[in-house]
Short mmCIF file of C-alpha atoms in Angstrom, two decimals:
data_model
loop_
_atom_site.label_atom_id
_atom_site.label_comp_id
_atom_site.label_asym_id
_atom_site.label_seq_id
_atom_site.Cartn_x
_atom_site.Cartn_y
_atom_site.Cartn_z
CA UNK A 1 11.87 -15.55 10.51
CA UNK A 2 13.79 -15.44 13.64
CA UNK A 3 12.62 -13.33 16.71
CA UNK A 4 15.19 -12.21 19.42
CA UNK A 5 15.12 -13.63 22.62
CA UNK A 6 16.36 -10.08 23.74
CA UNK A 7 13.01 -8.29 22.15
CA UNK A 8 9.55 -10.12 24.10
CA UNK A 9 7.06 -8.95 21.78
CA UNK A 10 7.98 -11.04 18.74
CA UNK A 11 7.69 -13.79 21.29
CA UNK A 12 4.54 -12.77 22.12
CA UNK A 13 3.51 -12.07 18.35
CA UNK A 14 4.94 -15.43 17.30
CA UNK A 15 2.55 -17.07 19.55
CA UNK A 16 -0.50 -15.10 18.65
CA UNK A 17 0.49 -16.39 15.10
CA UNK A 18 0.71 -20.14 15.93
CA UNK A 19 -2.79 -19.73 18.38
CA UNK A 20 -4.14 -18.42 15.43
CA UNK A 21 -4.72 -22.20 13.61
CA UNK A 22 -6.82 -22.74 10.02
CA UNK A 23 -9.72 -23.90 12.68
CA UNK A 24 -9.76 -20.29 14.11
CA UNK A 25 -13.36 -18.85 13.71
CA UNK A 26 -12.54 -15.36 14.02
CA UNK A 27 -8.90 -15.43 11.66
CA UNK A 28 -11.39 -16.76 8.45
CA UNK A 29 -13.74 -14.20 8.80
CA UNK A 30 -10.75 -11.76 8.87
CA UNK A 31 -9.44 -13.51 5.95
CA UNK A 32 -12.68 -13.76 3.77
CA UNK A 33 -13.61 -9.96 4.62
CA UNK A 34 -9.66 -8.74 3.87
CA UNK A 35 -9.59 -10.72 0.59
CA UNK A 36 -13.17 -9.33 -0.70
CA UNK A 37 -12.12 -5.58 0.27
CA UNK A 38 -9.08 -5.77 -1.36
CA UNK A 39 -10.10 -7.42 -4.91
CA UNK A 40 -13.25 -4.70 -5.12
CA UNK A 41 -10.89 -1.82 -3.94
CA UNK A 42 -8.04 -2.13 -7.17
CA UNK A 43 -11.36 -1.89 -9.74
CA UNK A 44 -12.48 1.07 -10.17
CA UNK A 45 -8.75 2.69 -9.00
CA UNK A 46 -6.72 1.28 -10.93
CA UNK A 47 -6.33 3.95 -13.83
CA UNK A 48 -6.03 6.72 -10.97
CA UNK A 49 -2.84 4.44 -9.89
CA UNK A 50 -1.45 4.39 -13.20
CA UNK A 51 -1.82 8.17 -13.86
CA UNK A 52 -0.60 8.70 -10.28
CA UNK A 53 3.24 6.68 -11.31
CA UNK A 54 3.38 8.55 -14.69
CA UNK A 55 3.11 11.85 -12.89
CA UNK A 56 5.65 10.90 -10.44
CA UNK A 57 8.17 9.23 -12.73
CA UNK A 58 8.64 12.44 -14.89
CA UNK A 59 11.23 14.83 -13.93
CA UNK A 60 11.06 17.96 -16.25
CA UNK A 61 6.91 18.66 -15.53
CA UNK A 62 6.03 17.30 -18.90
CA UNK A 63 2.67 16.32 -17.69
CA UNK A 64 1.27 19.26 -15.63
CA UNK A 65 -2.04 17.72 -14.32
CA UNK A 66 -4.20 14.37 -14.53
CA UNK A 67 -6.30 14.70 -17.52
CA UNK A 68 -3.37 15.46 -19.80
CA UNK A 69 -1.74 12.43 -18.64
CA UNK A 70 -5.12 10.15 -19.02
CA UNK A 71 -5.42 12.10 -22.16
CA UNK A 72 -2.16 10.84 -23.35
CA UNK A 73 -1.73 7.56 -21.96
CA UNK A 74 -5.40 6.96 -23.64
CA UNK A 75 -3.81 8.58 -27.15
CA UNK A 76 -0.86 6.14 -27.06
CA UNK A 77 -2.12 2.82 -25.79
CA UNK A 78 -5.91 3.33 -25.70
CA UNK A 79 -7.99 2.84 -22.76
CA UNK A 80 -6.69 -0.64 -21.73
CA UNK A 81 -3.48 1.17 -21.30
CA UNK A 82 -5.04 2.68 -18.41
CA UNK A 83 -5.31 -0.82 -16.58
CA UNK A 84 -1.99 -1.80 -17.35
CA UNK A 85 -0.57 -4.43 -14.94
CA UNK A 86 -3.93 -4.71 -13.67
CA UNK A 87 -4.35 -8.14 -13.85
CA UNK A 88 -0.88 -8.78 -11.29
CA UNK A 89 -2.77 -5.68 -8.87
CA UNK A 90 -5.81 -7.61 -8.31
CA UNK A 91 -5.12 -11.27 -8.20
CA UNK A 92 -2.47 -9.59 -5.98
CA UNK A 93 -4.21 -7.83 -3.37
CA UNK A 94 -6.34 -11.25 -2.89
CA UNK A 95 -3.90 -12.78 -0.91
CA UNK A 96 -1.97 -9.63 -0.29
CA UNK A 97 -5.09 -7.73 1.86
CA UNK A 98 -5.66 -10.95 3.25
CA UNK A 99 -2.00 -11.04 4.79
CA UNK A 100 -2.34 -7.33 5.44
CA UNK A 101 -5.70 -7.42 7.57
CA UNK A 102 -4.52 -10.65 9.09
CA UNK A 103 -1.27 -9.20 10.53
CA UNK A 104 -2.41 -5.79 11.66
CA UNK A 105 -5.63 -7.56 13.64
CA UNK A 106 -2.79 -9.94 15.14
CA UNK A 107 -0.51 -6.89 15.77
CA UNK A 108 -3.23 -4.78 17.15
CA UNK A 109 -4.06 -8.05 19.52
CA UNK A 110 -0.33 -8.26 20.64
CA UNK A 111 0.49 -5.07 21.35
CA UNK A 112 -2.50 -4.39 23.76
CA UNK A 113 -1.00 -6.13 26.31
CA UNK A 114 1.48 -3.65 26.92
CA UNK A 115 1.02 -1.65 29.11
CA UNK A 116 2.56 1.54 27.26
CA UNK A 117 -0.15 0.79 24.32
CA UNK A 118 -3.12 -0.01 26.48
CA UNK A 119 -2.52 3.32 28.00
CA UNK A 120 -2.39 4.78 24.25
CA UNK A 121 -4.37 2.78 21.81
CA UNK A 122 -3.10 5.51 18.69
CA UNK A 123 0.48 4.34 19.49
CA UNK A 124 -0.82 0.92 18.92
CA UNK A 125 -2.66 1.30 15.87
CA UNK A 126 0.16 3.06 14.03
CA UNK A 127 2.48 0.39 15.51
CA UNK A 128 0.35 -2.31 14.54
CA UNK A 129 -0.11 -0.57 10.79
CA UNK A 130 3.39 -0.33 9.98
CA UNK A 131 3.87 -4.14 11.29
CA UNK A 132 1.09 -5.18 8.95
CA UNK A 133 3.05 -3.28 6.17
CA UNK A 134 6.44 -4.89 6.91
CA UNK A 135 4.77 -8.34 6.97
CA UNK A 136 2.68 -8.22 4.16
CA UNK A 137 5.14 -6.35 1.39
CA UNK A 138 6.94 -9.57 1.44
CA UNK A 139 3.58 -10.24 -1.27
CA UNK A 140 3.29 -6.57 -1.92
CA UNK A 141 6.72 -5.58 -3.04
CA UNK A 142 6.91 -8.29 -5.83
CA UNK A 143 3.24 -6.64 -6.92
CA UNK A 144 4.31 -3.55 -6.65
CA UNK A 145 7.51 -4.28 -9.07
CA UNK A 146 5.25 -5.79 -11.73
CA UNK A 147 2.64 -3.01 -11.78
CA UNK A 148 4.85 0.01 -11.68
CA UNK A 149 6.71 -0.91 -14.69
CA UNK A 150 4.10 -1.92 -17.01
CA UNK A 151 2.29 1.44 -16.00
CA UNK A 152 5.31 3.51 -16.76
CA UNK A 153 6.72 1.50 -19.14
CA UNK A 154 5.86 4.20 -21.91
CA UNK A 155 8.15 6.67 -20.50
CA UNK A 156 10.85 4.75 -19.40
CA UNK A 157 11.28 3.15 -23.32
CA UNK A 158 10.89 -0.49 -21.56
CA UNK A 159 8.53 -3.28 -24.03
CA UNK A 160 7.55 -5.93 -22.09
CA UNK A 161 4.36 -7.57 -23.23
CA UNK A 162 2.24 -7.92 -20.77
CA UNK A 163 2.01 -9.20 -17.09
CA UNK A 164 3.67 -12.35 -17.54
CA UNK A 165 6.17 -11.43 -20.05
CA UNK A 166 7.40 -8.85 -17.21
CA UNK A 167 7.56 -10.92 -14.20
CA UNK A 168 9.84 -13.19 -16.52
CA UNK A 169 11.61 -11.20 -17.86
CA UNK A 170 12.23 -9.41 -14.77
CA UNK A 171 13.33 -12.62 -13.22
CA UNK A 172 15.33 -13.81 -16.02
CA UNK A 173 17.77 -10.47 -16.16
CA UNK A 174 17.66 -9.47 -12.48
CA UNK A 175 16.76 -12.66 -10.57
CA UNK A 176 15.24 -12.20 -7.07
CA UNK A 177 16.70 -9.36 -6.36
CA UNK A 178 14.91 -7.40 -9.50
CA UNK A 179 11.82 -8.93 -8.32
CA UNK A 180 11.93 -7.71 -4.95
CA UNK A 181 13.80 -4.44 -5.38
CA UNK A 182 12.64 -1.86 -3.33
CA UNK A 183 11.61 -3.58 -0.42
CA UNK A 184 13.53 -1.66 2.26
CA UNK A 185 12.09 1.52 0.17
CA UNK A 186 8.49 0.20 -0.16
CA UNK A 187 8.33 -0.90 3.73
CA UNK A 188 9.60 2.26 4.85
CA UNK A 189 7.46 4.40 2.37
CA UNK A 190 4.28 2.49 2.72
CA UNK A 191 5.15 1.43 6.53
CA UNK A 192 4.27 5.04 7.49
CA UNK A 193 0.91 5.41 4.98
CA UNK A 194 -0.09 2.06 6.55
CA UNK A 195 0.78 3.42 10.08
CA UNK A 196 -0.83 6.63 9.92
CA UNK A 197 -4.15 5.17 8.06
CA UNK A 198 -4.97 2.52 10.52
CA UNK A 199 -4.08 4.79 12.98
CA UNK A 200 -6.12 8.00 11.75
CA UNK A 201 -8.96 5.75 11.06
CA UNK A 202 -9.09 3.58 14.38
CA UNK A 203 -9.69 7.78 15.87
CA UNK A 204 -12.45 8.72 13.01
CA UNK A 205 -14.67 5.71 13.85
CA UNK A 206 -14.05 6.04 17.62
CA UNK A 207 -15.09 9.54 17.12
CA UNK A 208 -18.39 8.87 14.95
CA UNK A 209 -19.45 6.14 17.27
CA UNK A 210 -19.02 8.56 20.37
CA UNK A 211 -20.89 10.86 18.45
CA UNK A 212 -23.59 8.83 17.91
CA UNK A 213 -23.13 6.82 20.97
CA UNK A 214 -22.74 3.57 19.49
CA UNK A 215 -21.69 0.78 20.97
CA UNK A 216 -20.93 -1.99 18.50
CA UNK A 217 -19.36 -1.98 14.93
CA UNK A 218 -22.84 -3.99 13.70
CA UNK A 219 -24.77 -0.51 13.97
CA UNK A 220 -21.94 1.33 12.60
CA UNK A 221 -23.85 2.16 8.65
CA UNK A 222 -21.12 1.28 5.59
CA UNK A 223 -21.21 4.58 4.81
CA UNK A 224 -19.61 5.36 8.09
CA UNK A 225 -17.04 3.02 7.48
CA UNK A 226 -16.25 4.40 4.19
CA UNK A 227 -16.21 8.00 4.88
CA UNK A 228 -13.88 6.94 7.72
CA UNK A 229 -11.43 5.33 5.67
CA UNK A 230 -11.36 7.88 2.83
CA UNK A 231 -10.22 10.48 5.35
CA UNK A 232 -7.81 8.96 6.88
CA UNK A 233 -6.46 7.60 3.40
CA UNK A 234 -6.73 10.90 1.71
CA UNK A 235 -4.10 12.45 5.50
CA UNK A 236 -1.93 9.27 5.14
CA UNK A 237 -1.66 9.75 1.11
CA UNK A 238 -0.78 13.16 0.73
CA UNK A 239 1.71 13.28 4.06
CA UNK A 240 3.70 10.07 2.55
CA UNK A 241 4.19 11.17 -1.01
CA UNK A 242 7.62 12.51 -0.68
CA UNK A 243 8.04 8.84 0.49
CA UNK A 244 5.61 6.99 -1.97
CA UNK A 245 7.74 9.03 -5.02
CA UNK A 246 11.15 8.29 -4.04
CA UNK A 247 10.25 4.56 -4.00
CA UNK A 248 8.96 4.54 -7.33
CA UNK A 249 11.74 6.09 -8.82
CA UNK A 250 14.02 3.30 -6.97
CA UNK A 251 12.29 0.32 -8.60
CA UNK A 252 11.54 1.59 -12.08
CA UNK A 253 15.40 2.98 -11.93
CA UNK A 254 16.67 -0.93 -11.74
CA UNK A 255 14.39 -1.53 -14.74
CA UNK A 256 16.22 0.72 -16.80
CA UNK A 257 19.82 -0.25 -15.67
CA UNK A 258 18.31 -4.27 -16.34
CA UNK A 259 17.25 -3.25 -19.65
CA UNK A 260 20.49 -1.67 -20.61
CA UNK A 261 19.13 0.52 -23.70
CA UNK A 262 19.25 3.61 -22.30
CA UNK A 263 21.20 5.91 -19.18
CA UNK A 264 19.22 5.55 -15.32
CA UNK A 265 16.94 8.56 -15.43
CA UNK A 266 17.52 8.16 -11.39
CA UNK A 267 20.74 7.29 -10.03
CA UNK A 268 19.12 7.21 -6.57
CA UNK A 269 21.52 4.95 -3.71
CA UNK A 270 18.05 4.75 -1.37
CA UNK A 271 15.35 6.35 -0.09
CA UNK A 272 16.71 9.21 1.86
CA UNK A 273 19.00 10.15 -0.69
CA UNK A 274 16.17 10.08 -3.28
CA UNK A 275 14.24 12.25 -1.38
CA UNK A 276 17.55 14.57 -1.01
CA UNK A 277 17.83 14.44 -4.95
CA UNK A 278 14.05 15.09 -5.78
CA UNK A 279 14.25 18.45 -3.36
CA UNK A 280 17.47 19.48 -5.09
CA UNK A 281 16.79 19.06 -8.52
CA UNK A 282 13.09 19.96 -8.38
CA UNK A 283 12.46 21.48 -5.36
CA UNK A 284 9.74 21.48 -2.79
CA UNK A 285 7.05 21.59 -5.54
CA UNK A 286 8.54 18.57 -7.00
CA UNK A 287 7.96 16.39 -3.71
CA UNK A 288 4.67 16.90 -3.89
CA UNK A 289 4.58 16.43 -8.00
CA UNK A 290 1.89 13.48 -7.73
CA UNK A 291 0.22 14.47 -4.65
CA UNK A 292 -3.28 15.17 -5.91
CA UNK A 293 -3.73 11.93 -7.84
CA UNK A 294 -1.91 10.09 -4.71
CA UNK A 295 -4.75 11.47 -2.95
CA UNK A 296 -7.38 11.07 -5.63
CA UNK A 297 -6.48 7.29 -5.93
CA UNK A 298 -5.92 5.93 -1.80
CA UNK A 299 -9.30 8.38 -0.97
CA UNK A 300 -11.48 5.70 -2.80
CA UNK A 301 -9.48 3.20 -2.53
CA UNK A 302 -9.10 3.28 1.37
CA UNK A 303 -12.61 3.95 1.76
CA UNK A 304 -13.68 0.80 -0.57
CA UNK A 305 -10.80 -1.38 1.10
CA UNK A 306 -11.47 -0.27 4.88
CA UNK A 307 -15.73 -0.15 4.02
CA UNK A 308 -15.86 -3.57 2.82
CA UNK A 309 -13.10 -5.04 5.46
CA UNK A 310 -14.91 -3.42 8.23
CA UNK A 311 -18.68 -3.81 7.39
CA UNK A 312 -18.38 -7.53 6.38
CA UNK A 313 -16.05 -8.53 9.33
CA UNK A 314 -18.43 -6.93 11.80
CA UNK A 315 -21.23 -8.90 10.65
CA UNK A 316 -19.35 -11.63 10.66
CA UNK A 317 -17.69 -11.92 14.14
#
């Protein structure tokens, strides 16, 4: 990467990142806590996920809520066709959360030395959430890709055969580009759930320690931190999935054109104009088509993810 001369704080971001050296004490215990939250958070979520994209990949309401989907994803593939491309989620997230966490402490570090953010720390932590996005989709978007169209792969009449088979197959037909489609669409779909997370969550635990006039994340209870980052997930999940649904549609839309057996469903050109298309062609109702399971699968998720990242790193440090 190459940071402007014109633009100071990637100078001052790039330097954070080379002060931050493998014999940093405080950037392992980040690491070790991002990589343990992020493994234990894709679990017990993973089916939600998977209903979640099936929901938001249809077009003409054939599924009209979450247990007929789990009902017929179960019927068709059995129950391990809930965790498909499970396997490629969790390995994933290891170093994935790891790069996430890492660049949003590093970010939120950065940023606090200017003045504008010192004076308002929310501005920071939604600055510092979308950053942490950007950088670490350069592991998530390839994830993502993998995932998405083994979970959906049912209703878009694709066959690979498992994880593998799809990241070569995906490679073989499409090259880098298939394997990182969507990353403009995922940074700037997920950059603002990231944003407003981090951001919404940073306020919920200044608030409960305020509350309880607590000084110290050590005496902040797990529970805390969990209920914390389920609220703030839960907000971030279900303003974003206008956002979140357009970029599906984007990647899984390249699948079919790479495939070549049947028409696009989507013939999106980008995000906006996905977004455009969805309110056309389905309306307002159709924007939020996905919503409730969005929100039923990052509520858990967050609060596992930002629990376990929290609790562990404040005993740590």
């Amino acid at each position: 990467l190459t940071f402007p001369r014109e633009a100071p704080i990637w100078g001052m971001m790039r330097h954070k990142l080379r002060s931050a050296t493998l014999f940093d004490e405080d950037l392992w215990k980040t690491m070790l806590a991002s990589t343990f939250s992020g493994m234990v958070a894709r679990i017990p979520m993973h089916p939600v996920d998977t209903i979640k994209a099936r929901l938001q990949v249809q077009t003409k309401g054939k599924y009209m809520s979450m247990p007929k989907v789990a009902w017929d994803t179960v019927r068709k593939g059995g129950i391990s066709a809930l965790y498909a491309g499970f396997p490629t989620a969790f390995f994933g997230s290891a170093p994935a959360s790891c790069l996430y966490w890492t660049s949003y402490e590093v970010s939120k570090k950065t940023l606090f030395q200017l003045e504008v953010m010192a004076k308002y720390p929310s501005l920071c932590h939604f600055c510092s959430g979308f950053l942490a996005e950007a950088f670490s989709c350069v592991l998530w978007v390839p994830i993502d890709v993998v995932k998405e169209r083994l979970q959906v792969q049912v209703d878009l009449k694709t066959s690979y055969r498992g994880n593998i088979d799809a990241v070569k197959t995906i490679y073989r037909t499409e090259g880098w580009g298939g394997i990182y489609k969507g990353y403009n669409a995922t940074v700037m779909s997920f950059g603002p759930f990231s944003a407003l997370w981090l951001m919404f969550g940073e306020q919920f635990k200044s608030l409960y320690k305020s509350t309880y006039h607590i000084k110290s994340d050590k005496d902040v209870p797990f529970l805390a931190f969990m209920c914390t980052g389920a609220s703030a997930g839960a907000l971030a999940a279900f303003l974003t999935n206008p956002l979140d649904k357009a970029k599906l549609r984007l990647q899984v839309q390249r699948a079919q054109s790479a495939a070549g057996t049947s028409v696009p469903t989507f013939n999106y050109r980008g995000l906006f104009h996905g977004l455009v298309s969805i309110y056309t062609s389905e309306g307002f109702v159709g924007l939020l088509r996905g919503a409730g399971a969005r929100v039923i699968f990052q509520a858990p998720s967050t609060a596992i993810s930002m629990g376990c990242f929290e609790w562990i790193r404040a005993r740590l440090l």
